PDB file of C-alpha atoms in Angstrom:
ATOM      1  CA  UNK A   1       0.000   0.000   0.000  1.00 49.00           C
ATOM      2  CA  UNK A   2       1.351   3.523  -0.992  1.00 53.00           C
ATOM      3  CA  UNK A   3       1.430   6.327   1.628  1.00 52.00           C
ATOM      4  CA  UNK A   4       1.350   9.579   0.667  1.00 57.00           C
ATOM      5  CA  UNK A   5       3.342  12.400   2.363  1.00 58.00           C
ATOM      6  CA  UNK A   6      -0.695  13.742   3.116  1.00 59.00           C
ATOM      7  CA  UNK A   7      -1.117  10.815   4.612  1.00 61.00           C
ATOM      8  CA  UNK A   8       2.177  10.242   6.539  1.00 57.00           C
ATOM      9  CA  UNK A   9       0.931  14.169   7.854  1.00 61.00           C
ATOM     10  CA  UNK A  10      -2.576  12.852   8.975  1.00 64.00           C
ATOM     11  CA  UNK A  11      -1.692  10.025  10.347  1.00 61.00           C
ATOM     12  CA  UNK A  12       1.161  11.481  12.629  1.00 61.00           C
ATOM     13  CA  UNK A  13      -0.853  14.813  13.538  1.00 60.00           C
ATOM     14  CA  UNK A  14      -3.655  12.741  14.367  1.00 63.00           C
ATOM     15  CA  UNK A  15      -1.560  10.180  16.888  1.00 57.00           C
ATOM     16  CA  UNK A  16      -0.427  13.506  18.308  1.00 58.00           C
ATOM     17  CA  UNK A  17      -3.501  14.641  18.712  1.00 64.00           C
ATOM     18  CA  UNK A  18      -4.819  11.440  20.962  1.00 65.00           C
ATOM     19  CA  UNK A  19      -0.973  11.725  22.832  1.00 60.00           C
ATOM     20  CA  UNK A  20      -2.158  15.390  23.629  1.00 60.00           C
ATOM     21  CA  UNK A  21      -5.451  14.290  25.133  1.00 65.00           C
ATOM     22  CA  UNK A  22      -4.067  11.649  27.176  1.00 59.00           C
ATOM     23  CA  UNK A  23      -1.264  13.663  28.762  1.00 61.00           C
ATOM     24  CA  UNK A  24      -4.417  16.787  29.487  1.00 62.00           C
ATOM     25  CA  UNK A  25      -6.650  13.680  30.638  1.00 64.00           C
ATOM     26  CA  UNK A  26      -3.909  12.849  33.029  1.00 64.00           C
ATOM     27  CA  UNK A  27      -3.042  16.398  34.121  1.00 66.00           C
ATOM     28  CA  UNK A  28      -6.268  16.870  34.709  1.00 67.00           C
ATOM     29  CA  UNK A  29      -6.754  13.611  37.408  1.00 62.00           C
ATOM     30  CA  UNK A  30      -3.312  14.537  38.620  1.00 64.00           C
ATOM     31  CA  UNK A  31      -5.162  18.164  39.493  1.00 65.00           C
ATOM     32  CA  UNK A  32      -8.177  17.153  40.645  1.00 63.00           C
ATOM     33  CA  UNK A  33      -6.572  13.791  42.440  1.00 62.00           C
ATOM     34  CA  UNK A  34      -9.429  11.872  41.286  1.00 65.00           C
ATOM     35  CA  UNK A  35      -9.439   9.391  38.381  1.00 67.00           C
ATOM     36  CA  UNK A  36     -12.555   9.199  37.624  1.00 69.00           C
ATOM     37  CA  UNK A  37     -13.544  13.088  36.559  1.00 71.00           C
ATOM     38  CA  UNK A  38     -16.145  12.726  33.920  1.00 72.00           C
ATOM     39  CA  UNK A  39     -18.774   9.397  33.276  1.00 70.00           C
ATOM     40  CA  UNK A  40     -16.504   8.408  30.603  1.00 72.00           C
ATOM     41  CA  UNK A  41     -13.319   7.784  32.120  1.00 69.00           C
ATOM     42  CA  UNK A  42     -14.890   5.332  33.865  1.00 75.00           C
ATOM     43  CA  UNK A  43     -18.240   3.995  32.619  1.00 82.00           C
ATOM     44  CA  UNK A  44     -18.271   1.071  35.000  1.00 85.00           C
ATOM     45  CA  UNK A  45     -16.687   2.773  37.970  1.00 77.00           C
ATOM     46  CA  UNK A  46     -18.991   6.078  37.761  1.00 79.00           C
ATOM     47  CA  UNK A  47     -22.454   3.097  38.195  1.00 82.00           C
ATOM     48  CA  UNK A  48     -20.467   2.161  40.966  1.00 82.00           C
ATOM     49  CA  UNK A  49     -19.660   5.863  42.810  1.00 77.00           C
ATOM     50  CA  UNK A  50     -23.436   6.423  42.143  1.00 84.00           C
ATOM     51  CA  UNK A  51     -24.573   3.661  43.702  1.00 86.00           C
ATOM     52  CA  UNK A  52     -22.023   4.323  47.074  1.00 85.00           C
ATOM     53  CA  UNK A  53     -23.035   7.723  47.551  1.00 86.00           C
ATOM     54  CA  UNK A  54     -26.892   6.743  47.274  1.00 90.00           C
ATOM     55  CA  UNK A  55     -25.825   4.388  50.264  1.00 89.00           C
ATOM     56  CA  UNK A  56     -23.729   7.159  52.294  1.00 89.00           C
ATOM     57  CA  UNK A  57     -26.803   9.212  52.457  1.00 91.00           C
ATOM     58  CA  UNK A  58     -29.088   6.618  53.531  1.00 92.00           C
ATOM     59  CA  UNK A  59     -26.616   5.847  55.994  1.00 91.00           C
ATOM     60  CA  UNK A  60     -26.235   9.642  56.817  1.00 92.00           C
ATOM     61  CA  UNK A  61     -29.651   9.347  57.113  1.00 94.00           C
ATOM     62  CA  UNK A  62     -30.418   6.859  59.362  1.00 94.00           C
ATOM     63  CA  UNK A  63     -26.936   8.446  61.772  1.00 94.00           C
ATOM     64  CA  UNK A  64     -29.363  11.529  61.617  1.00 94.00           C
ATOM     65  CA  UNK A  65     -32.587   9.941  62.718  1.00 94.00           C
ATOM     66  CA  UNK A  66     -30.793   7.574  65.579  1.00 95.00           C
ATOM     67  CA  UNK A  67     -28.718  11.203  67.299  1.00 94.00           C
ATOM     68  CA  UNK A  68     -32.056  12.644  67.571  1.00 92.00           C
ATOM     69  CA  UNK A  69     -33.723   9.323  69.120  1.00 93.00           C
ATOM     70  CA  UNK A  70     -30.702   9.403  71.686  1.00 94.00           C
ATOM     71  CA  UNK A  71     -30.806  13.295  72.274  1.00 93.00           C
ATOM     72  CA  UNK A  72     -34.787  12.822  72.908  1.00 93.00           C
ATOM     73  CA  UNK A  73     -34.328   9.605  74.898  1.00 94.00           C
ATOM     74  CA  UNK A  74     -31.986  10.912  77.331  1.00 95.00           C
ATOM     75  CA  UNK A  75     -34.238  14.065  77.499  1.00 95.00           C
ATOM     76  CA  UNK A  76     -36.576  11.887  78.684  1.00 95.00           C
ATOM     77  CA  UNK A  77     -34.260   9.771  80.892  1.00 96.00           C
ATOM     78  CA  UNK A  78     -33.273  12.578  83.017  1.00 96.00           C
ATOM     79  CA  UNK A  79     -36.506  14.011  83.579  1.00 96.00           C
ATOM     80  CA  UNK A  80     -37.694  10.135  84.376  1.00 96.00           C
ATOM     81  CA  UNK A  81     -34.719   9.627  86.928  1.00 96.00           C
ATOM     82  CA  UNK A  82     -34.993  12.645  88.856  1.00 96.00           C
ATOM     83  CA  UNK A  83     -38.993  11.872  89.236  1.00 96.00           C
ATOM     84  CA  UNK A  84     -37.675   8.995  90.372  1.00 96.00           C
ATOM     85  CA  UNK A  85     -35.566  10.784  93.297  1.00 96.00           C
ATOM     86  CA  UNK A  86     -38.850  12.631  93.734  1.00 96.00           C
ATOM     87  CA  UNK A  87     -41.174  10.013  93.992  1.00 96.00           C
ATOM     88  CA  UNK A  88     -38.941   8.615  96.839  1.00 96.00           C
ATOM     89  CA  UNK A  89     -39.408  11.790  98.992  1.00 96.00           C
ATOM     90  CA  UNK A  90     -42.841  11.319  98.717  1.00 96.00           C
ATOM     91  CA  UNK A  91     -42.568   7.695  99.915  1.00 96.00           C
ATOM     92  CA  UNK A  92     -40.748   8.780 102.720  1.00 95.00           C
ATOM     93  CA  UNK A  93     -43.078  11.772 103.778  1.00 96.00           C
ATOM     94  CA  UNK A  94     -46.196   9.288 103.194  1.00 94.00           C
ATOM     95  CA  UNK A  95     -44.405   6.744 105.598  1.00 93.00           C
ATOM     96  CA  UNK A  96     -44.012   9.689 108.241  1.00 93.00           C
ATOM     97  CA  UNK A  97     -47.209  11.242 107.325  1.00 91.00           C
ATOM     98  CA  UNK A  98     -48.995   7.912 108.407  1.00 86.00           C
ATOM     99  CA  UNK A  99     -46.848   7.201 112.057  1.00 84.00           C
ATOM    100  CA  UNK A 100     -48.914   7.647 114.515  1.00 83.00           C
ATOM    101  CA  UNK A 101     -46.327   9.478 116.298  1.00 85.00           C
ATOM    102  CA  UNK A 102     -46.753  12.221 113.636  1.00 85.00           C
ATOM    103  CA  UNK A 103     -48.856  15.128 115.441  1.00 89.00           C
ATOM    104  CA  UNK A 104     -51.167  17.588 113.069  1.00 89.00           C
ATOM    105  CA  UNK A 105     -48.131  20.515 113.161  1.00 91.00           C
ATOM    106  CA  UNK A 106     -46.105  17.534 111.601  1.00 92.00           C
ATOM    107  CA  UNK A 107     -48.995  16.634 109.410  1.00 92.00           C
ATOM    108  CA  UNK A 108     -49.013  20.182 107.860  1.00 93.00           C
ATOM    109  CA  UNK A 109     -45.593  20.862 107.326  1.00 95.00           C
ATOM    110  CA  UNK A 110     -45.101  17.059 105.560  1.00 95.00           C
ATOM    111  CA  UNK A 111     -48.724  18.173 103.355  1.00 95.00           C
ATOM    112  CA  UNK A 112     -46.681  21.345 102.309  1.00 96.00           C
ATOM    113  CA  UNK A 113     -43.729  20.047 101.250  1.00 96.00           C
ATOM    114  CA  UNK A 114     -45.924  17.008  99.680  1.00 97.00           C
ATOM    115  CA  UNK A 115     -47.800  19.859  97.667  1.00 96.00           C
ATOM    116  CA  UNK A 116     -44.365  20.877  96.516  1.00 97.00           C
ATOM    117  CA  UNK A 117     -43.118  18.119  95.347  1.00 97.00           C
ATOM    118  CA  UNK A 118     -46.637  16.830  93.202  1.00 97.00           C
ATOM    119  CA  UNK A 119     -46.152  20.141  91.408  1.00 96.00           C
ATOM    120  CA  UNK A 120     -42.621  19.457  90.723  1.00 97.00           C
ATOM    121  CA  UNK A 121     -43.644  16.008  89.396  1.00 97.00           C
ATOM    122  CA  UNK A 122     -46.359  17.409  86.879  1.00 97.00           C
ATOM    123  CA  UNK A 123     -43.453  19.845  85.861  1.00 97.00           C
ATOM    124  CA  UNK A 124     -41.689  16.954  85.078  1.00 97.00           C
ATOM    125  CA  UNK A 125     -44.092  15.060  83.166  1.00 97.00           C
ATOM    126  CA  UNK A 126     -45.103  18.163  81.055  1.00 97.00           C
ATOM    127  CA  UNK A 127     -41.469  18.395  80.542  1.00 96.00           C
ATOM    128  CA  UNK A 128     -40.350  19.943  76.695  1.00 95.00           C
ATOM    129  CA  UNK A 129     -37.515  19.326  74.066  1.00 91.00           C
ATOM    130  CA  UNK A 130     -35.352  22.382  73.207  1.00 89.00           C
ATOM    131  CA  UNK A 131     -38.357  22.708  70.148  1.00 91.00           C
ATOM    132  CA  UNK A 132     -40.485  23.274  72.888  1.00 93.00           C
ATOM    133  CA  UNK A 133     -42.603  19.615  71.917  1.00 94.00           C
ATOM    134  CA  UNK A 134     -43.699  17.970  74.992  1.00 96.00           C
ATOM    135  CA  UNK A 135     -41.740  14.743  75.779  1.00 95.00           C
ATOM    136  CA  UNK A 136     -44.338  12.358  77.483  1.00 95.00           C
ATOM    137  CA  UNK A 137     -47.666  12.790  75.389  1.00 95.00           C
ATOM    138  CA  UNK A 138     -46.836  10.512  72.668  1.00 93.00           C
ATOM    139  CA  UNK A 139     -47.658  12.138  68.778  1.00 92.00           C
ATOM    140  CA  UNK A 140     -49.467  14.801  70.728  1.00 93.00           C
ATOM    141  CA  UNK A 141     -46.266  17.098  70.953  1.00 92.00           C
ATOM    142  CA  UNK A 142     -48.090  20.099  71.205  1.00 93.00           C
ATOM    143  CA  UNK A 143     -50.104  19.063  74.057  1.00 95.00           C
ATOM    144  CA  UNK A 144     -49.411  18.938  77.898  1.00 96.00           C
ATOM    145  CA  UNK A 145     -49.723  15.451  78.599  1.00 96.00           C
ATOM    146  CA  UNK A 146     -50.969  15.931  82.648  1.00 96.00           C
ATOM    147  CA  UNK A 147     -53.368  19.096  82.378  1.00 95.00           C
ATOM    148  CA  UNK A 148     -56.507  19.716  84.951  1.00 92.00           C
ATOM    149  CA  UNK A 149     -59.640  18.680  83.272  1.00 88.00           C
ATOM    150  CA  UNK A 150     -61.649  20.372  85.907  1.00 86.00           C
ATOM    151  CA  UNK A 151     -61.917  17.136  87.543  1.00 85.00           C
ATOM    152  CA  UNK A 152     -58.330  16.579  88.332  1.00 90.00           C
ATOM    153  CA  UNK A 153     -55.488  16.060  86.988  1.00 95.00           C
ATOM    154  CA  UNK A 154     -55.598  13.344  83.693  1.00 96.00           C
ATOM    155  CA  UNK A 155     -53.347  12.428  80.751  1.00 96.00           C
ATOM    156  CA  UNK A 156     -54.341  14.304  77.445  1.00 95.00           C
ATOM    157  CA  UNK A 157     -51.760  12.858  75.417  1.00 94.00           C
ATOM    158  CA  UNK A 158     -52.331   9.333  73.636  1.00 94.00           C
ATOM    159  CA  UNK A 159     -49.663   6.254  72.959  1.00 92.00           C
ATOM    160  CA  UNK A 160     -48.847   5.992  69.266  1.00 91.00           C
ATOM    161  CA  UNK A 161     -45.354   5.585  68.838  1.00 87.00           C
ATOM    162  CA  UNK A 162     -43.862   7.584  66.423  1.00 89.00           C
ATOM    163  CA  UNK A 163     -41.223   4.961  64.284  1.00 92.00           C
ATOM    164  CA  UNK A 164     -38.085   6.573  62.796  1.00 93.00           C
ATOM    165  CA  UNK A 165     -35.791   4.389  60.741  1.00 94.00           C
ATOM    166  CA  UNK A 166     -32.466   4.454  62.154  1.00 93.00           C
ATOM    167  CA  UNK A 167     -30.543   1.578  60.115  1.00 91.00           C
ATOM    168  CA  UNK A 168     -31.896  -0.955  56.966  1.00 90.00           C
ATOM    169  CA  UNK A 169     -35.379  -2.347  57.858  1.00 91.00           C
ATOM    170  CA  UNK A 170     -34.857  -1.179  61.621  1.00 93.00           C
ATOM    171  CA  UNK A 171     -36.984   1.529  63.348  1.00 94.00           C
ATOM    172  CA  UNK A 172     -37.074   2.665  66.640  1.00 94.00           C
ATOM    173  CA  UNK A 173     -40.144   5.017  68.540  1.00 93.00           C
ATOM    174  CA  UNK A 174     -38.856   8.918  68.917  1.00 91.00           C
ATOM    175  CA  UNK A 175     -41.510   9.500  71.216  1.00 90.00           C
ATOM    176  CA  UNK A 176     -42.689   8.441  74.611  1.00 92.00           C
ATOM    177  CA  UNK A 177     -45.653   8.822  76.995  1.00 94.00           C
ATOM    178  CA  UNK A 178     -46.190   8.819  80.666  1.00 94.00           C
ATOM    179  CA  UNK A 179     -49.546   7.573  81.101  1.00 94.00           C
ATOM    180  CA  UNK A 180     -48.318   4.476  82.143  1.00 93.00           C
ATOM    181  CA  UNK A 181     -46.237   5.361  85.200  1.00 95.00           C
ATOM    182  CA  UNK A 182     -49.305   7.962  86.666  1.00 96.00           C
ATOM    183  CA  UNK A 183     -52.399   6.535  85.126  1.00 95.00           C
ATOM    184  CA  UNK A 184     -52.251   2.654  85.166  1.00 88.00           C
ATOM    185  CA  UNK A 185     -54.534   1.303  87.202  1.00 87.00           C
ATOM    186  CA  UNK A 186     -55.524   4.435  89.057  1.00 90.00           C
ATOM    187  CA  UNK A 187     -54.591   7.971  89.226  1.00 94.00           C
ATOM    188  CA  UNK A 188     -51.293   9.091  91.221  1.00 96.00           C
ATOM    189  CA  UNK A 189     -52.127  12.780  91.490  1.00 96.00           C
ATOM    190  CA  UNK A 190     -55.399  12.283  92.790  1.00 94.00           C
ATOM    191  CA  UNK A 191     -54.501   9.966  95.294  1.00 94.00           C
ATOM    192  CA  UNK A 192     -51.450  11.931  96.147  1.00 96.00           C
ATOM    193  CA  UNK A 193     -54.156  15.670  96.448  1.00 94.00           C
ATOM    194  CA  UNK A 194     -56.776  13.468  98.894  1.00 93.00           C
ATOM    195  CA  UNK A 195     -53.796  12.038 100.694  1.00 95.00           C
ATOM    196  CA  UNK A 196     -52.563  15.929 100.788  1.00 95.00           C
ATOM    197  CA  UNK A 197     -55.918  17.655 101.464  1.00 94.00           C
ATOM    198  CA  UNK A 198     -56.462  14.539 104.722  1.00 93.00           C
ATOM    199  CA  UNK A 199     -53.461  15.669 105.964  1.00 93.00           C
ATOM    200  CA  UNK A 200     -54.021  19.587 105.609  1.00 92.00           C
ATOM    201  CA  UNK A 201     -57.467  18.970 107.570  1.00 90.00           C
ATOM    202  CA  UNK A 202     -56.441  16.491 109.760  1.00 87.00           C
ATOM    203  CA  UNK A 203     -59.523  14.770 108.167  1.00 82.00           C
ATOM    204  CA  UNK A 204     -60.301  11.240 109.925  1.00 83.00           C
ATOM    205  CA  UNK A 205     -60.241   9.421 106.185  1.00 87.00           C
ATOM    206  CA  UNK A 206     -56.234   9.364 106.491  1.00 88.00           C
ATOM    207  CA  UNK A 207     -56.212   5.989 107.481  1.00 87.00           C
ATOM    208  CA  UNK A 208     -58.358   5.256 104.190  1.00 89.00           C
ATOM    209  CA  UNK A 209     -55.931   8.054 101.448  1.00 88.00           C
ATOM    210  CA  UNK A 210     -52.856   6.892 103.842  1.00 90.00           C
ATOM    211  CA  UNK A 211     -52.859   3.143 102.526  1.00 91.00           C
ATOM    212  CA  UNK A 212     -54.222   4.234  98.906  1.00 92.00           C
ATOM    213  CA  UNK A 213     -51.266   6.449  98.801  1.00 94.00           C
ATOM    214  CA  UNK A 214     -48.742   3.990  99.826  1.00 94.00           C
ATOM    215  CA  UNK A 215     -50.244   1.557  97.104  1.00 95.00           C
ATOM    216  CA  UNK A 216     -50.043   4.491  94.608  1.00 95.00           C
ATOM    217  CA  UNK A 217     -46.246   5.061  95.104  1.00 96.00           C
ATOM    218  CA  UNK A 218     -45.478   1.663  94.843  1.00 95.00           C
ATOM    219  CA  UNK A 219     -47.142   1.393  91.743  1.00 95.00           C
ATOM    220  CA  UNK A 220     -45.853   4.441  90.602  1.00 96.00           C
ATOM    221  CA  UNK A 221     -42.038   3.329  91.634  1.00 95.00           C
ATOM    222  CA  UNK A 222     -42.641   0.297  89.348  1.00 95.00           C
ATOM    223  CA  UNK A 223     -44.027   2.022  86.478  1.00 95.00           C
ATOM    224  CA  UNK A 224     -41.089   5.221  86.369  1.00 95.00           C
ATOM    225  CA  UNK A 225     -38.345   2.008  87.046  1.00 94.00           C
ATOM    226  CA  UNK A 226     -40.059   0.084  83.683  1.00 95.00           C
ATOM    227  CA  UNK A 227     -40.141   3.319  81.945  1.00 95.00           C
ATOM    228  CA  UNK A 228     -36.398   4.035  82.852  1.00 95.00           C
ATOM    229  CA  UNK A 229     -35.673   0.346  81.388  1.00 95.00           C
ATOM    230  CA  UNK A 230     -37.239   1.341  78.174  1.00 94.00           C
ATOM    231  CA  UNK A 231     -35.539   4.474  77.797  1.00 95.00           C
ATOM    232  CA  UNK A 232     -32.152   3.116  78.157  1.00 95.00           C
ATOM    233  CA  UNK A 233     -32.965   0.084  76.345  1.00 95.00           C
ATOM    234  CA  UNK A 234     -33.550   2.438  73.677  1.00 94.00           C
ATOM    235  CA  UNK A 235     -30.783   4.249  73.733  1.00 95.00           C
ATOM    236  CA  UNK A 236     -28.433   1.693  74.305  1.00 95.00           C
ATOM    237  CA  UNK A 237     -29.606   0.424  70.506  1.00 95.00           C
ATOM    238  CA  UNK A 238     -29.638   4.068  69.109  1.00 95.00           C
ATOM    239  CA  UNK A 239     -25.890   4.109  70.177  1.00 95.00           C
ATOM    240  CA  UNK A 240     -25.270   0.526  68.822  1.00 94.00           C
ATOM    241  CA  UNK A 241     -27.020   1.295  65.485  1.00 93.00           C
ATOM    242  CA  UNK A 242     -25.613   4.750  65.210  1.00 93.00           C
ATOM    243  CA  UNK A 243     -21.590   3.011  65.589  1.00 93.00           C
ATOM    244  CA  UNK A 244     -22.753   0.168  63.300  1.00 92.00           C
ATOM    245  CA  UNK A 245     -24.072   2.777  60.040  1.00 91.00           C
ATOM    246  CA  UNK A 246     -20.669   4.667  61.323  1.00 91.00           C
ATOM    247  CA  UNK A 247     -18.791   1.958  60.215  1.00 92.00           C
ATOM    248  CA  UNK A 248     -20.786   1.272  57.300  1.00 90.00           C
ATOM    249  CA  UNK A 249     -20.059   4.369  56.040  1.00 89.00           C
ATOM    250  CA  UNK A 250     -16.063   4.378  56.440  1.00 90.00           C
ATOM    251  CA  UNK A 251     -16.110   1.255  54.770  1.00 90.00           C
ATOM    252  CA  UNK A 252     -18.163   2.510  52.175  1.00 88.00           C
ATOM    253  CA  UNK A 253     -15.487   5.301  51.620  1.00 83.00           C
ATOM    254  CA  UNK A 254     -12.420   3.018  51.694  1.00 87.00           C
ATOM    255  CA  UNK A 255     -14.425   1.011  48.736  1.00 83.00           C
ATOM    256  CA  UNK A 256     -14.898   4.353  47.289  1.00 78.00           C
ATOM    257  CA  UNK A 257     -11.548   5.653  47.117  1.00 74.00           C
ATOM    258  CA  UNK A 258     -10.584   2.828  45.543  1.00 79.00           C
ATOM    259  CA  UNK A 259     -12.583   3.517  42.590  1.00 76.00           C
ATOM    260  CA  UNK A 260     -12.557   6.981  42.246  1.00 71.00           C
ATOM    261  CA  UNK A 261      -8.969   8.509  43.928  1.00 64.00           C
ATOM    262  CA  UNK A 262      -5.967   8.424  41.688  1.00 63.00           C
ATOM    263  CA  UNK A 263      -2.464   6.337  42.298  1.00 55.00           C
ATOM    264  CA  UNK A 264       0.306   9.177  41.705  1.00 57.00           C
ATOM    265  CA  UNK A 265       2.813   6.667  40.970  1.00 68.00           C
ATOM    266  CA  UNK A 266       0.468   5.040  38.380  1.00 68.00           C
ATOM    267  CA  UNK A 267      -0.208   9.170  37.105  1.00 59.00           C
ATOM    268  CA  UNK A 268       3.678  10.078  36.679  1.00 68.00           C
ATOM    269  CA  UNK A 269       4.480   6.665  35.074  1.00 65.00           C
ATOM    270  CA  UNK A 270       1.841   7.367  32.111  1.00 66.00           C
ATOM    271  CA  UNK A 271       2.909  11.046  31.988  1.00 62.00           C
ATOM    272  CA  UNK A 272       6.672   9.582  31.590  1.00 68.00           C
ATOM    273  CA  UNK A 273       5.326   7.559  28.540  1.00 71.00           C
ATOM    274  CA  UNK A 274       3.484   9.800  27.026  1.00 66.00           C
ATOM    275  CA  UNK A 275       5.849  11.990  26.994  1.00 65.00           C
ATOM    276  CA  UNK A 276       8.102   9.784  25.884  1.00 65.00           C
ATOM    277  CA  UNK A 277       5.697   8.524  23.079  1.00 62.00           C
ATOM    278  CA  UNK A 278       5.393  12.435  22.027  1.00 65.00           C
ATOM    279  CA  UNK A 279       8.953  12.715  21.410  1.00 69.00           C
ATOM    280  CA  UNK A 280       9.387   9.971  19.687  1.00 66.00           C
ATOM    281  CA  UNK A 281       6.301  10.514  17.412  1.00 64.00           C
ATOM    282  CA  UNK A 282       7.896  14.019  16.835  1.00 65.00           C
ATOM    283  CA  UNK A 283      11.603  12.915  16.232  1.00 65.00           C
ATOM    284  CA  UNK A 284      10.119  10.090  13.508  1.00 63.00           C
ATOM    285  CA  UNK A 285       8.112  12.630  11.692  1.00 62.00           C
ATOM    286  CA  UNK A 286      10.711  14.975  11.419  1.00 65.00           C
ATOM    287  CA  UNK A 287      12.806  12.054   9.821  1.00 63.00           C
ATOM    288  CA  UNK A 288      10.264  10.980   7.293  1.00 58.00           C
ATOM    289  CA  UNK A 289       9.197  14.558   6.312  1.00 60.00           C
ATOM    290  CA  UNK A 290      13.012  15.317   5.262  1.00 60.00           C
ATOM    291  CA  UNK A 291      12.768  11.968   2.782  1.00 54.00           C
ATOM    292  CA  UNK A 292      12.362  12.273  -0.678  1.00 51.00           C
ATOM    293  CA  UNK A 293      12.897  10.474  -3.792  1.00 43.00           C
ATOM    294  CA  UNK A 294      16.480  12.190  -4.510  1.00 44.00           C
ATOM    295  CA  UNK A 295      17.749  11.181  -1.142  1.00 50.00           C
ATOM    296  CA  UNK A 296      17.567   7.985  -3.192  1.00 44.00           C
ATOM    297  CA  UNK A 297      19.197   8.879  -6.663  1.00 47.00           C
TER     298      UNK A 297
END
């Protein structure tokens, strides 16, 4: 086959040409330290970066969703522990309350600080979130969940659980109630306000409201201690679930950097040959383009 000196021109220009783009192609990942810059460096590899980052969010998401579980949950925990602490102050000023030995001065003074501490336990219970939603009414975060109803105190929230994912096909409840540590089977604050009132009037019913309210704490004790269980069940699998998409994620990245970042060593060994291939493309063309038929005669 004849070559023409056209040809011989095209031919070399155009292998030039591609040299040029692979030497800018590899300036360009040696700039950007990735090797995969555009869909087509990489066809396969780019599917694959898509399909890792679609994961990192989810697994953002679910970090997301499980720190404000934990943050909520140990809102809740504190408020439920020092109840706890409170509800044991009333024990003890019910026990006293009900000696015999206790005279109506004693009576009075153990009613006020009793009357004390039942407002500092509906505090508690209608306790908020930096948001300002309550904690304990279930969905109903925009209503107190103990509120007077004109007949007494009463529970106004209600007990759906609110289900956030917080890792693949795993959800956990962002919300909590308290219905079942005051209201379950009975009423705590209106046994603890006749106990209160008997003692304020040195009414002869104390030795009914006395045992009620003994049998009220105790059930309230158990309820606040199962509710506390809960909680830090809760949390203790927020944590666990949190650490687990944690380490999802940096092993997502290591997978990813192995796609997408660029070896240097690998970058300046191409850019030495095709450099080299340049040079050599441009010394050989210089060669044949100085050829002619005379150089033959």
């Amino acid at each position: 086959m004849r070559v023409s000196s056209g040809q011989l021109n095209q031919i070399v220009l155009q292998g030039l040409r591609q040299q040029d783009k692979s030497y800018a192609d590899v300036m360009t990942q040696m700039s950007s330290g990735l090797r995969i810059n555009r869909i087509s460096d990489d066809p396969l590899g780019t599917v694959s970066l898509i399909g890792l980052e679609r994961e990192q969010t989810s697994y953002q998401q679910y970090r997301d969703n499980a720190t404000r579980v934990m943050s909520r949950m140990e809102q809740s925990e504190t408020y439920l522990d020092t109840s706890f602490n409170a509800l044991l102050r009333v024990q003890d000023l019910a026990l006293a309350a009900s000696n015999d030995s206790a005279t109506n001065d004693d009576r009075q003074a153990l009613a006020s600080e009793l009357r004390t501490l039942k407002d500092t336990l509906v505090n508690f219970a209608n306790a908020r979130d930096e948001e300002g939603n309550y904690l304990f009414s279930g969905s109903q975060l925009g209503t107190a969940p103990v509120s007077d109803t004109g007949a007494g105190l009463a529970y106004q929230g209600d007990n759906l659980r609110r289900e956030v994912p917080v890792a693949q096909g795993v959800t956990l409840a962002a919300n909590e109630t308290i219905e079942s540590v005051y209201f379950n089977g009975g009423n705590f604050f209106t046994d603890l306000e006749n106990f209160i009132t008997d003692l304020e009037t040195g009414s002869a019913t104390l030795d009914t409201t006395g045992p009620a309210m003994l049998d009220a704490i105790d059930r309230t004790v158990n309820g606040i201690g199962q509710k506390l269980t809960e909680v830090g069940s809760r949390i203790k699998s927020a944590k666990s679930l949190d650490m687990a998409q944690e380490d999802l994620a940096l092993t997502n990245e290591k997978i990813r950097g192995k796609i997408q970042d660029l070896d240097y060593l690998d970058a300046m060994g191409r850019v030495s040959q095709i450099e080299l291939a340049m040079n050599t493309t441009q010394k050989t063309y210089s060669k044949l383009s100085q050829l002619s038929l005379f150089n033959h005669l």
